[in-house]
Amino acid sequence: LDELLLISPHDQVSSDVRVLRAALQDSHHLVQDVSDARAVFRLEGPDGREVLSKLCPVDLRPEAFGPGRFRRTRIAQVPCAFWMESETRIELIAFRSVADYVWGVLSHANNPNARLSAGR
C-alpha cells in the first residue's frame, strides 16, 4: 500500500493534514490537501448501479461490488473513483478539470430512478 485517499469534512481538512503530518514525521510521507483538484458527484436511488454500468468497465453486480467497496477506474474516457455508501448511494470523485464532462455523461446515462447531484 503506497497511497491513501482520506476524505474529511471540508472545514476539517487543514486540521487533519496537520495531525497526519505530525503523526508521520518520523516516516517518509507526503500528506497533501487535494480538495480543490477534485469534484464529487453522488448517485442516489435504486438504479445507481445501472447508470454507472453504462459508463464504467466494472462489474457492478451486487455480489461483485457492494457497500463499503471502492474502485478506481474510468467513467466514459476520464479517470475517476467511486464507492458505495449504501445500496442506494454511490459517491464518485473525478478531477475538477473534467467535472463538466463527468456531469454531462452522468446526466446523459441517468434515468428517473436515480438522482444525480454534485458537491464539494
Short mmCIF file of N, CA and C in Angstrom, two decimals:
data_model
loop_
_atom_site.label_atom_id
_atom_site.label_comp_id
_atom_site.label_asym_id
_atom_site.label_seq_id
_atom_site.Cartn_x
_atom_site.Cartn_y
_atom_site.Cartn_z
N LEU A 1 0.85 -1.18 0.00
CA LEU A 1 0.00 0.00 0.00
C LEU A 1 0.89 1.24 0.00
N ASP A 2 0.74 2.07 -1.02
CA ASP A 2 1.59 3.25 -1.08
C ASP A 2 0.81 4.54 -1.27
N GLU A 3 -0.51 4.47 -1.25
CA GLU A 3 -1.31 5.66 -1.46
C GLU A 3 -2.65 5.50 -0.78
N LEU A 4 -3.09 6.56 -0.11
CA LEU A 4 -4.40 6.57 0.52
C LEU A 4 -5.12 7.86 0.16
N LEU A 5 -6.41 7.78 -0.03
CA LEU A 5 -7.24 8.96 -0.19
C LEU A 5 -8.11 9.04 1.06
N LEU A 6 -7.89 10.07 1.84
CA LEU A 6 -8.68 10.27 3.05
C LEU A 6 -9.66 11.40 2.79
N ILE A 7 -10.90 11.18 3.17
CA ILE A 7 -11.94 12.18 2.93
C ILE A 7 -12.42 12.70 4.28
N SER A 8 -12.36 14.02 4.41
CA SER A 8 -12.75 14.70 5.63
C SER A 8 -13.77 15.78 5.31
N PRO A 9 -14.57 16.18 6.28
CA PRO A 9 -15.41 17.36 6.05
C PRO A 9 -14.51 18.55 5.67
N HIS A 10 -14.96 19.36 4.75
CA HIS A 10 -14.13 20.42 4.19
C HIS A 10 -13.54 21.33 5.26
N ASP A 11 -14.30 21.63 6.29
CA ASP A 11 -13.79 22.54 7.32
C ASP A 11 -12.79 21.89 8.28
N GLN A 12 -12.54 20.59 8.14
CA GLN A 12 -11.59 19.89 8.99
C GLN A 12 -10.29 19.52 8.27
N VAL A 13 -10.22 19.75 6.98
CA VAL A 13 -9.10 19.27 6.19
C VAL A 13 -7.77 19.82 6.70
N SER A 14 -7.67 21.12 6.92
CA SER A 14 -6.40 21.71 7.38
C SER A 14 -5.94 21.09 8.70
N SER A 15 -6.86 20.92 9.61
CA SER A 15 -6.53 20.31 10.89
C SER A 15 -6.08 18.86 10.71
N ASP A 16 -6.80 18.12 9.88
CA ASP A 16 -6.45 16.71 9.64
C ASP A 16 -5.07 16.59 9.00
N VAL A 17 -4.74 17.49 8.08
CA VAL A 17 -3.42 17.47 7.44
C VAL A 17 -2.33 17.71 8.49
N ARG A 18 -2.53 18.69 9.36
CA ARG A 18 -1.54 18.95 10.42
C ARG A 18 -1.35 17.74 11.33
N VAL A 19 -2.45 17.11 11.73
CA VAL A 19 -2.39 15.94 12.61
C VAL A 19 -1.64 14.79 11.93
N LEU A 20 -1.95 14.53 10.68
CA LEU A 20 -1.28 13.45 9.95
C LEU A 20 0.21 13.73 9.76
N ARG A 21 0.55 14.94 9.40
CA ARG A 21 1.97 15.28 9.23
C ARG A 21 2.74 15.09 10.54
N ALA A 22 2.13 15.49 11.65
CA ALA A 22 2.80 15.32 12.95
C ALA A 22 2.95 13.84 13.28
N ALA A 23 1.91 13.07 13.03
CA ALA A 23 1.94 11.64 13.35
C ALA A 23 2.95 10.88 12.50
N LEU A 24 3.20 11.36 11.30
CA LEU A 24 4.09 10.66 10.36
C LEU A 24 5.48 11.30 10.25
N GLN A 25 5.79 12.21 11.12
CA GLN A 25 7.03 12.98 10.99
C GLN A 25 8.30 12.12 10.97
N ASP A 26 8.25 10.95 11.57
CA ASP A 26 9.43 10.08 11.59
C ASP A 26 9.46 9.08 10.43
N SER A 27 8.52 9.20 9.51
CA SER A 27 8.43 8.30 8.36
C SER A 27 8.48 9.10 7.06
N HIS A 28 8.93 8.45 6.01
CA HIS A 28 8.87 9.06 4.68
C HIS A 28 7.40 9.15 4.30
N HIS A 29 6.91 10.35 3.99
CA HIS A 29 5.49 10.51 3.67
C HIS A 29 5.26 11.80 2.88
N LEU A 30 4.10 11.89 2.31
CA LEU A 30 3.60 13.12 1.72
C LEU A 30 2.13 13.19 2.07
N VAL A 31 1.74 14.21 2.79
CA VAL A 31 0.34 14.46 3.11
C VAL A 31 -0.02 15.76 2.41
N GLN A 32 -1.01 15.70 1.53
CA GLN A 32 -1.35 16.86 0.73
C GLN A 32 -2.86 17.02 0.63
N ASP A 33 -3.34 18.24 0.78
CA ASP A 33 -4.75 18.56 0.59
C ASP A 33 -4.99 18.72 -0.91
N VAL A 34 -5.79 17.83 -1.48
CA VAL A 34 -6.10 17.89 -2.91
C VAL A 34 -7.56 18.25 -3.16
N SER A 35 -8.20 18.83 -2.16
CA SER A 35 -9.63 19.15 -2.25
C SER A 35 -9.98 19.97 -3.48
N ASP A 36 -9.21 21.01 -3.76
CA ASP A 36 -9.55 21.90 -4.87
C ASP A 36 -9.30 21.29 -6.24
N ALA A 37 -8.66 20.15 -6.27
CA ALA A 37 -8.37 19.50 -7.55
C ALA A 37 -9.41 18.44 -7.90
N ARG A 38 -10.38 18.23 -7.03
CA ARG A 38 -11.35 17.15 -7.22
C ARG A 38 -12.78 17.68 -7.22
N ALA A 39 -13.66 16.96 -7.89
CA ALA A 39 -15.09 17.22 -7.86
C ALA A 39 -15.78 15.93 -7.41
N VAL A 40 -16.81 16.08 -6.62
CA VAL A 40 -17.53 14.93 -6.07
C VAL A 40 -18.95 14.91 -6.63
N PHE A 41 -19.41 13.73 -6.99
CA PHE A 41 -20.75 13.53 -7.51
C PHE A 41 -21.43 12.45 -6.69
N ARG A 42 -22.73 12.48 -6.64
CA ARG A 42 -23.48 11.48 -5.89
C ARG A 42 -24.63 10.96 -6.75
N LEU A 43 -24.74 9.64 -6.81
CA LEU A 43 -25.89 8.98 -7.43
C LEU A 43 -26.71 8.35 -6.31
N GLU A 44 -27.97 8.70 -6.25
CA GLU A 44 -28.84 8.12 -5.23
C GLU A 44 -30.06 7.51 -5.89
N GLY A 45 -30.50 6.40 -5.36
CA GLY A 45 -31.67 5.73 -5.88
C GLY A 45 -31.36 4.28 -6.21
N PRO A 46 -32.40 3.52 -6.52
CA PRO A 46 -32.22 2.09 -6.74
C PRO A 46 -31.49 1.73 -8.04
N ASP A 47 -31.33 2.67 -8.95
CA ASP A 47 -30.72 2.35 -10.24
C ASP A 47 -29.33 2.94 -10.44
N GLY A 48 -28.66 3.33 -9.36
CA GLY A 48 -27.32 3.90 -9.48
C GLY A 48 -26.34 2.96 -10.16
N ARG A 49 -26.44 1.68 -9.85
CA ARG A 49 -25.54 0.70 -10.49
C ARG A 49 -25.73 0.68 -12.00
N GLU A 50 -26.98 0.74 -12.43
CA GLU A 50 -27.27 0.69 -13.85
C GLU A 50 -26.73 1.92 -14.57
N VAL A 51 -26.84 3.08 -13.92
CA VAL A 51 -26.30 4.30 -14.52
C VAL A 51 -24.80 4.16 -14.71
N LEU A 52 -24.08 3.74 -13.66
CA LEU A 52 -22.63 3.59 -13.76
C LEU A 52 -22.21 2.50 -14.73
N SER A 53 -22.99 1.44 -14.80
CA SER A 53 -22.60 0.33 -15.69
C SER A 53 -22.61 0.74 -17.16
N LYS A 54 -23.32 1.80 -17.49
CA LYS A 54 -23.30 2.30 -18.86
C LYS A 54 -21.99 3.01 -19.19
N LEU A 55 -21.25 3.41 -18.15
CA LEU A 55 -20.10 4.29 -18.34
C LEU A 55 -18.76 3.71 -17.90
N CYS A 56 -18.79 2.68 -17.06
CA CYS A 56 -17.56 2.17 -16.46
C CYS A 56 -17.36 0.69 -16.77
N PRO A 57 -16.12 0.28 -17.06
CA PRO A 57 -15.83 -1.13 -17.33
C PRO A 57 -15.61 -1.90 -16.02
N VAL A 58 -16.65 -1.94 -15.19
CA VAL A 58 -16.56 -2.54 -13.86
C VAL A 58 -17.77 -3.46 -13.66
N ASP A 59 -17.54 -4.60 -13.03
CA ASP A 59 -18.63 -5.50 -12.67
C ASP A 59 -19.34 -4.90 -11.45
N LEU A 60 -20.53 -4.36 -11.66
CA LEU A 60 -21.27 -3.70 -10.60
C LEU A 60 -22.42 -4.52 -10.04
N ARG A 61 -22.43 -5.82 -10.36
CA ARG A 61 -23.46 -6.67 -9.76
C ARG A 61 -23.31 -6.64 -8.24
N PRO A 62 -24.41 -6.74 -7.49
CA PRO A 62 -24.33 -6.67 -6.02
C PRO A 62 -23.34 -7.65 -5.41
N GLU A 63 -23.20 -8.84 -5.98
CA GLU A 63 -22.26 -9.81 -5.41
C GLU A 63 -20.80 -9.46 -5.70
N ALA A 64 -20.56 -8.57 -6.67
CA ALA A 64 -19.20 -8.19 -7.02
C ALA A 64 -18.80 -6.83 -6.44
N PHE A 65 -19.78 -5.96 -6.23
CA PHE A 65 -19.48 -4.60 -5.75
C PHE A 65 -20.62 -4.14 -4.87
N GLY A 66 -20.34 -4.02 -3.59
CA GLY A 66 -21.38 -3.65 -2.63
C GLY A 66 -20.95 -2.51 -1.74
N PRO A 67 -21.80 -2.15 -0.78
CA PRO A 67 -21.48 -1.06 0.15
C PRO A 67 -20.13 -1.28 0.83
N GLY A 68 -19.38 -0.18 0.93
CA GLY A 68 -18.06 -0.25 1.53
C GLY A 68 -16.94 -0.50 0.53
N ARG A 69 -17.28 -0.88 -0.69
CA ARG A 69 -16.26 -1.14 -1.72
C ARG A 69 -15.87 0.16 -2.41
N PHE A 70 -14.63 0.21 -2.88
CA PHE A 70 -14.05 1.38 -3.54
C PHE A 70 -13.41 0.91 -4.83
N ARG A 71 -13.52 1.71 -5.87
CA ARG A 71 -12.95 1.32 -7.16
C ARG A 71 -12.38 2.53 -7.89
N ARG A 72 -11.14 2.41 -8.37
CA ARG A 72 -10.57 3.40 -9.28
C ARG A 72 -10.70 2.85 -10.68
N THR A 73 -11.20 3.67 -11.61
CA THR A 73 -11.43 3.21 -12.97
C THR A 73 -11.58 4.43 -13.88
N ARG A 74 -12.36 4.26 -14.92
CA ARG A 74 -12.68 5.35 -15.83
C ARG A 74 -14.19 5.48 -15.91
N ILE A 75 -14.64 6.72 -16.06
CA ILE A 75 -16.04 6.95 -16.36
C ILE A 75 -16.05 7.58 -17.75
N ALA A 76 -16.65 6.89 -18.69
CA ALA A 76 -16.52 7.24 -20.10
C ALA A 76 -15.02 7.21 -20.41
N GLN A 77 -14.39 8.34 -20.66
CA GLN A 77 -12.97 8.31 -21.04
C GLN A 77 -12.03 9.01 -20.05
N VAL A 78 -12.51 9.29 -18.83
CA VAL A 78 -11.66 10.01 -17.87
C VAL A 78 -11.53 9.23 -16.56
N PRO A 79 -10.39 9.42 -15.87
CA PRO A 79 -10.20 8.72 -14.59
C PRO A 79 -11.20 9.17 -13.55
N CYS A 80 -11.61 8.24 -12.72
CA CYS A 80 -12.49 8.55 -11.60
C CYS A 80 -12.36 7.44 -10.57
N ALA A 81 -12.97 7.66 -9.46
CA ALA A 81 -13.08 6.64 -8.42
C ALA A 81 -14.49 6.72 -7.87
N PHE A 82 -14.97 5.62 -7.37
CA PHE A 82 -16.29 5.66 -6.72
C PHE A 82 -16.38 4.60 -5.65
N TRP A 83 -17.32 4.79 -4.78
CA TRP A 83 -17.56 3.86 -3.69
C TRP A 83 -19.03 3.87 -3.37
N MET A 84 -19.48 2.75 -2.83
CA MET A 84 -20.89 2.62 -2.43
C MET A 84 -21.00 2.90 -0.94
N GLU A 85 -21.76 3.91 -0.61
CA GLU A 85 -22.03 4.18 0.80
C GLU A 85 -23.16 3.29 1.30
N SER A 86 -24.08 2.97 0.41
CA SER A 86 -25.19 2.06 0.72
C SER A 86 -25.68 1.48 -0.60
N GLU A 87 -26.65 0.62 -0.54
CA GLU A 87 -27.19 0.02 -1.77
C GLU A 87 -27.80 1.06 -2.70
N THR A 88 -28.16 2.22 -2.16
CA THR A 88 -28.82 3.23 -2.98
C THR A 88 -28.05 4.56 -3.05
N ARG A 89 -26.78 4.54 -2.65
CA ARG A 89 -26.00 5.77 -2.71
C ARG A 89 -24.55 5.47 -3.11
N ILE A 90 -24.14 6.08 -4.24
CA ILE A 90 -22.79 5.92 -4.77
C ILE A 90 -22.16 7.29 -4.87
N GLU A 91 -20.95 7.43 -4.32
CA GLU A 91 -20.19 8.67 -4.40
C GLU A 91 -19.10 8.49 -5.46
N LEU A 92 -18.89 9.51 -6.28
CA LEU A 92 -17.85 9.49 -7.32
C LEU A 92 -16.95 10.68 -7.13
N ILE A 93 -15.69 10.52 -7.48
CA ILE A 93 -14.74 11.62 -7.42
C ILE A 93 -13.95 11.62 -8.71
N ALA A 94 -13.75 12.83 -9.25
CA ALA A 94 -13.00 12.99 -10.50
C ALA A 94 -12.20 14.29 -10.43
N PHE A 95 -11.28 14.45 -11.34
CA PHE A 95 -10.53 15.70 -11.40
C PHE A 95 -11.49 16.85 -11.74
N ARG A 96 -11.32 17.96 -11.08
CA ARG A 96 -12.17 19.12 -11.31
C ARG A 96 -12.09 19.59 -12.76
N SER A 97 -10.95 19.40 -13.40
CA SER A 97 -10.79 19.85 -14.79
C SER A 97 -11.72 19.13 -15.75
N VAL A 98 -12.24 17.97 -15.37
CA VAL A 98 -13.16 17.23 -16.24
C VAL A 98 -14.56 17.13 -15.62
N ALA A 99 -14.84 17.96 -14.62
CA ALA A 99 -16.11 17.89 -13.90
C ALA A 99 -17.31 18.11 -14.83
N ASP A 100 -17.23 19.08 -15.72
CA ASP A 100 -18.36 19.32 -16.63
C ASP A 100 -18.61 18.12 -17.53
N TYR A 101 -17.55 17.51 -18.00
CA TYR A 101 -17.68 16.32 -18.84
C TYR A 101 -18.32 15.17 -18.05
N VAL A 102 -17.85 14.94 -16.82
CA VAL A 102 -18.40 13.87 -15.99
C VAL A 102 -19.87 14.14 -15.71
N TRP A 103 -20.21 15.37 -15.37
CA TRP A 103 -21.61 15.72 -15.14
C TRP A 103 -22.44 15.41 -16.39
N GLY A 104 -21.92 15.76 -17.55
CA GLY A 104 -22.64 15.52 -18.79
C GLY A 104 -22.89 14.05 -19.07
N VAL A 105 -21.86 13.22 -18.91
CA VAL A 105 -22.05 11.80 -19.21
C VAL A 105 -22.95 11.14 -18.15
N LEU A 106 -22.81 11.55 -16.89
CA LEU A 106 -23.70 11.01 -15.86
C LEU A 106 -25.15 11.44 -16.12
N SER A 107 -25.33 12.69 -16.49
CA SER A 107 -26.69 13.18 -16.78
C SER A 107 -27.30 12.44 -17.96
N HIS A 108 -26.49 12.20 -18.99
CA HIS A 108 -26.98 11.51 -20.17
C HIS A 108 -27.33 10.04 -19.86
N ALA A 109 -26.54 9.40 -19.01
CA ALA A 109 -26.77 7.99 -18.68
C ALA A 109 -27.83 7.82 -17.60
N ASN A 110 -28.19 8.90 -16.92
CA ASN A 110 -29.12 8.83 -15.80
C ASN A 110 -30.50 8.38 -16.24
N ASN A 111 -31.28 7.92 -15.27
CA ASN A 111 -32.66 7.54 -15.53
C ASN A 111 -33.53 8.05 -14.38
N PRO A 112 -34.85 7.95 -14.50
CA PRO A 112 -35.73 8.53 -13.48
C PRO A 112 -35.60 7.93 -12.08
N ASN A 113 -35.02 6.74 -11.94
CA ASN A 113 -34.91 6.11 -10.63
C ASN A 113 -33.57 6.37 -9.95
N ALA A 114 -32.78 7.29 -10.48
CA ALA A 114 -31.52 7.66 -9.85
C ALA A 114 -31.43 9.18 -9.82
N ARG A 115 -31.07 9.71 -8.68
CA ARG A 115 -30.93 11.16 -8.54
C ARG A 115 -29.44 11.49 -8.54
N LEU A 116 -29.05 12.45 -9.35
CA LEU A 116 -27.67 12.87 -9.50
C LEU A 116 -27.47 14.23 -8.87
N SER A 117 -26.41 14.36 -8.08
CA SER A 117 -26.07 15.67 -7.52
C SER A 117 -24.56 15.81 -7.48
N ALA A 118 -24.10 17.05 -7.36
CA ALA A 118 -22.68 17.34 -7.28
C ALA A 118 -22.45 18.17 -6.04
N GLY A 119 -21.29 17.98 -5.45
CA GLY A 119 -20.97 18.74 -4.24
C GLY A 119 -19.49 19.01 -4.16
N ARG A 120 -19.13 19.57 -3.07
CA ARG A 120 -17.73 19.91 -2.84
C ARG A 120 -16.98 18.71 -2.38
#
